[in-house]
């Protein structure tokens, strides 16, 4: 079989998958358990095939255990054909005699993606997938079967499982069996037949895919450990922030409550994802409640984080006490972003059920990417205005604070752009998921970057006994207090402040022409 046979899925299946996901929000979502509900076979060259699933599987660790009830114990990696049924049309069944034993063949082909060239007639310089009479005469294959060039030294992959229709029966059940995986790799499962008389045949049932450590697919398994570490990291950050919060609770600003909310959301998000992955790994299914909570916390945290960055960039609590007329616009952007992010997360994490997530995700990535771009443009535009205001007011402490924040944000944006480029390169150079063992790093990067940026904000805006170094103050001389506190660590003497205010008043008298009169009075 050529590479294109493995990869391509027709648009109608993509649409079917998207609708299927949205219509099953009340059911259990299963990813390592691939379900088939009257799915049709797709014609390709001289064959008909149905993509039964594809996942990264690690090699079995326990080679001594034997299957019980069709399944192995822990330590085994396998694909279990639990209840797979093929149903052909009545017209197709009546074309055969009741005394015939084998009246139709359907094959289950399990192939590691690295050995895809062993399927099909490309080895014999032919585009055919099913064996032809010419190839059969040469002894290369059997007519009516899929061409598979087996390796005489190994019978691991590709693996063929045959199921025959009997007499005029319209339905045949595949014998429940388990295929052990003894070599790590990305495996594809295809159900195929070569007989044109079987056109219209559908498949129902399900297959169970399991790794040695549990039911998590190979590309998702490292994420469970990652979310465990991230939960611990957020816990450490939360404790450090809480101690500062309690220590200086009398000087807490409104901005500190928003930062606390983001930290709490991050802790809940990572904890829910770890629990969701751990539950999935042990049971093989994703209960809707846990997944919805994890997805919702992710969408809410993303939205609140971006709104926090935007509010800080606008100088909220530093150069302005409120956002004023911009509040409604900021809230509207946040609401739209939450809806788009929630939809994307739902399709991405509930879409693993039948490998449609990659396709359906394309329809929702663009709106989220566009809204992210709007946030970035608005944030840097607001930062520019805020820095300009601070320069005009000569608020050096606040100006230095915002410069550090701007530099940190600029670095994060540059890293994001670079990583997006790497992600595009990674996906383009690995269309068949051969690098599935490294795929988890793609999503993990964004969680780490968001955490680091939150740490920077916590450091810059940490609660302290001198909140006036970044708190909003009226333009009545508080800037002098702020500068004194910034330069002397909050121990400036009252006499110094008074002398500065006195010099300010004298300067103002000269500006209004009062200085000359005062000097004349002194001479007299």
PDB file of N, CA, C and O in Angstrom, residues 218-245:
ATOM      1  N   UNK A 218      -0.019   6.374  23.206  1.00  0.00           N
ATOM      2  CA  UNK A 218       1.402   6.621  23.389  1.00  0.00           C
ATOM      3  C   UNK A 218       1.783   8.088  23.390  1.00  0.00           C
ATOM      4  O   UNK A 218       2.593   8.529  24.215  1.00  0.00           O
ATOM      5  N   UNK A 219       1.197   8.883  22.490  1.00  0.00           N
ATOM      6  CA  UNK A 219       1.564  10.296  22.411  1.00  0.00           C
ATOM      7  C   UNK A 219       1.006  11.111  23.570  1.00  0.00           C
ATOM      8  O   UNK A 219       1.436  12.228  23.802  1.00  0.00           O
ATOM      9  N   UNK A 220       0.035  10.556  24.302  1.00  0.00           N
ATOM     10  CA  UNK A 220      -0.552  11.266  25.434  1.00  0.00           C
ATOM     11  C   UNK A 220       0.025  10.814  26.766  1.00  0.00           C
ATOM     12  O   UNK A 220      -0.088  11.530  27.768  1.00  0.00           O
ATOM     13  N   UNK A 221       0.632   9.635  26.808  1.00  0.00           N
ATOM     14  CA  UNK A 221       1.101   9.069  28.073  1.00  0.00           C
ATOM     15  C   UNK A 221       2.064   9.983  28.823  1.00  0.00           C
ATOM     16  O   UNK A 221       1.929  10.162  30.048  1.00  0.00           O
ATOM     17  N   UNK A 222       3.062  10.608  28.169  1.00  0.00           N
ATOM     18  CA  UNK A 222       3.975  11.484  28.927  1.00  0.00           C
ATOM     19  C   UNK A 222       3.285  12.702  29.530  1.00  0.00           C
ATOM     20  O   UNK A 222       3.804  13.293  30.479  1.00  0.00           O
ATOM     21  N   UNK A 223       2.131  13.093  28.983  1.00  0.00           N
ATOM     22  CA  UNK A 223       1.447  14.281  29.482  1.00  0.00           C
ATOM     23  C   UNK A 223       0.917  14.082  30.900  1.00  0.00           C
ATOM     24  O   UNK A 223       0.784  15.052  31.654  1.00  0.00           O
ATOM     25  N   UNK A 224       0.603  12.849  31.264  1.00  0.00           N
ATOM     26  CA  UNK A 224       0.122  12.615  32.624  1.00  0.00           C
ATOM     27  C   UNK A 224       1.209  12.971  33.634  1.00  0.00           C
ATOM     28  O   UNK A 224       0.944  13.655  34.636  1.00  0.00           O
ATOM     29  N   UNK A 225       2.432  12.521  33.376  1.00  0.00           N
ATOM     30  CA  UNK A 225       3.556  12.886  34.246  1.00  0.00           C
ATOM     31  C   UNK A 225       3.814  14.387  34.208  1.00  0.00           C
ATOM     32  O   UNK A 225       4.085  15.012  35.241  1.00  0.00           O
ATOM     33  N   UNK A 226       3.704  14.976  33.018  1.00  0.00           N
ATOM     34  CA  UNK A 226       3.933  16.414  32.875  1.00  0.00           C
ATOM     35  C   UNK A 226       2.934  17.221  33.700  1.00  0.00           C
ATOM     36  O   UNK A 226       3.317  18.164  34.414  1.00  0.00           O
ATOM     37  N   UNK A 227       1.645  16.854  33.626  1.00  0.00           N
ATOM     38  CA  UNK A 227       0.634  17.582  34.392  1.00  0.00           C
ATOM     39  C   UNK A 227       0.829  17.385  35.895  1.00  0.00           C
ATOM     40  O   UNK A 227       0.493  18.274  36.692  1.00  0.00           O
ATOM     41  N   UNK A 228       1.375  16.240  36.288  1.00  0.00           N
ATOM     42  CA  UNK A 228       1.703  16.046  37.691  1.00  0.00           C
ATOM     43  C   UNK A 228       2.772  17.027  38.155  1.00  0.00           C
ATOM     44  O   UNK A 228       2.641  17.644  39.219  1.00  0.00           O
ATOM     45  N   UNK A 229       3.833  17.198  37.348  1.00  0.00           N
ATOM     46  CA  UNK A 229       4.887  18.155  37.682  1.00  0.00           C
ATOM     47  C   UNK A 229       4.356  19.590  37.669  1.00  0.00           C
ATOM     48  O   UNK A 229       4.710  20.406  38.532  1.00  0.00           O
ATOM     49  N   UNK A 230       3.501  19.923  36.695  1.00  0.00           N
ATOM     50  CA  UNK A 230       2.953  21.274  36.612  1.00  0.00           C
ATOM     51  C   UNK A 230       2.030  21.575  37.790  1.00  0.00           C
ATOM     52  O   UNK A 230       1.985  22.702  38.284  1.00  0.00           O
ATOM     53  N   UNK A 231       1.291  20.570  38.243  1.00  0.00           N
ATOM     54  CA  UNK A 231       0.451  20.770  39.432  1.00  0.00           C
ATOM     55  C   UNK A 231       1.320  21.119  40.631  1.00  0.00           C
ATOM     56  O   UNK A 231       0.985  22.009  41.433  1.00  0.00           O
ATOM     57  N   UNK A 232       2.444  20.425  40.772  1.00  0.00           N
ATOM     58  CA  UNK A 232       3.370  20.711  41.868  1.00  0.00           C
ATOM     59  C   UNK A 232       3.982  22.102  41.720  1.00  0.00           C
ATOM     60  O   UNK A 232       4.135  22.838  42.704  1.00  0.00           O
ATOM     61  N   UNK A 233       4.321  22.490  40.462  1.00  0.00           N
ATOM     62  CA  UNK A 233       4.910  23.817  40.223  1.00  0.00           C
ATOM     63  C   UNK A 233       3.922  24.922  40.591  1.00  0.00           C
ATOM     64  O   UNK A 233       4.300  25.924  41.222  1.00  0.00           O
ATOM     65  N   UNK A 234       2.647  24.761  40.212  1.00  0.00           N
ATOM     66  CA  UNK A 234       1.637  25.765  40.561  1.00  0.00           C
ATOM     67  C   UNK A 234       1.405  25.796  42.076  1.00  0.00           C
ATOM     68  O   UNK A 234       1.123  26.856  42.652  1.00  0.00           O
ATOM     69  N   UNK A 235       1.527  24.637  42.720  1.00  0.00           N
ATOM     70  CA  UNK A 235       1.363  24.593  44.165  1.00  0.00           C
ATOM     71  C   UNK A 235       2.470  25.392  44.855  1.00  0.00           C
ATOM     72  O   UNK A 235       2.206  26.161  45.797  1.00  0.00           O
ATOM     73  N   UNK A 236       3.710  25.234  44.390  1.00  0.00           N
ATOM     74  CA  UNK A 236       4.829  25.990  44.960  1.00  0.00           C
ATOM     75  C   UNK A 236       4.624  27.491  44.746  1.00  0.00           C
ATOM     76  O   UNK A 236       4.812  28.305  45.665  1.00  0.00           O
ATOM     77  N   UNK A 237       4.227  27.878  43.518  1.00  0.00           N
ATOM     78  CA  UNK A 237       3.984  29.291  43.234  1.00  0.00           C
ATOM     79  C   UNK A 237       2.851  29.830  44.086  1.00  0.00           C
ATOM     80  O   UNK A 237       2.930  30.952  44.615  1.00  0.00           O
ATOM     81  N   UNK A 238       1.793  29.028  44.233  1.00  0.00           N
ATOM     82  CA  UNK A 238       0.654  29.462  45.040  1.00  0.00           C
ATOM     83  C   UNK A 238       1.016  29.661  46.496  1.00  0.00           C
ATOM     84  O   UNK A 238       0.586  30.629  47.134  1.00  0.00           O
ATOM     85  N   UNK A 239       1.847  28.772  47.045  1.00  0.00           N
ATOM     86  CA  UNK A 239       2.266  28.909  48.439  1.00  0.00           C
ATOM     87  C   UNK A 239       3.133  30.154  48.634  1.00  0.00           C
ATOM     88  O   UNK A 239       2.956  30.895  49.613  1.00  0.00           O
ATOM     89  N   UNK A 240       4.081  30.378  47.713  1.00  0.00           N
ATOM     90  CA  UNK A 240       4.943  31.558  47.817  1.00  0.00           C
ATOM     91  C   UNK A 240       4.119  32.842  47.730  1.00  0.00           C
ATOM     92  O   UNK A 240       4.332  33.800  48.494  1.00  0.00           O
ATOM     93  N   UNK A 241       3.166  32.862  46.799  1.00  0.00           N
ATOM     94  CA  UNK A 241       2.315  34.050  46.644  1.00  0.00           C
ATOM     95  C   UNK A 241       1.426  34.234  47.867  1.00  0.00           C
ATOM     96  O   UNK A 241       1.209  35.366  48.335  1.00  0.00           O
ATOM     97  N   UNK A 242       0.891  33.142  48.416  1.00  0.00           N
ATOM     98  CA  UNK A 242       0.010  33.231  49.576  1.00  0.00           C
ATOM     99  C   UNK A 242       0.754  33.783  50.788  1.00  0.00           C
ATOM    100  O   UNK A 242       0.212  34.597  51.555  1.00  0.00           O
ATOM    101  N   UNK A 243       1.995  33.353  50.983  1.00  0.00           N
ATOM    102  CA  UNK A 243       2.790  33.863  52.098  1.00  0.00           C
ATOM    103  C   UNK A 243       3.017  35.365  51.977  1.00  0.00           C
ATOM    104  O   UNK A 243       2.901  36.109  52.970  1.00  0.00           O
ATOM    105  N   UNK A 244       3.343  35.834  50.773  1.00  0.00           N
ATOM    106  CA  UNK A 244       3.504  37.271  50.564  1.00  0.00           C
ATOM    107  C   UNK A 244       2.172  38.003  50.749  1.00  0.00           C
ATOM    108  O   UNK A 244       2.119  39.104  51.293  1.00  0.00           O
ATOM    109  N   UNK A 245       1.116  37.367  50.279  1.00  0.00           N
ATOM    110  CA  UNK A 245      -0.216  37.966  50.378  1.00  0.00           C
ATOM    111  C   UNK A 245      -0.603  38.172  51.843  1.00  0.00           C
ATOM    112  O   UNK A 245      -1.112  39.232  52.224  1.00  0.00           O
TER     113      UNK A 245
END
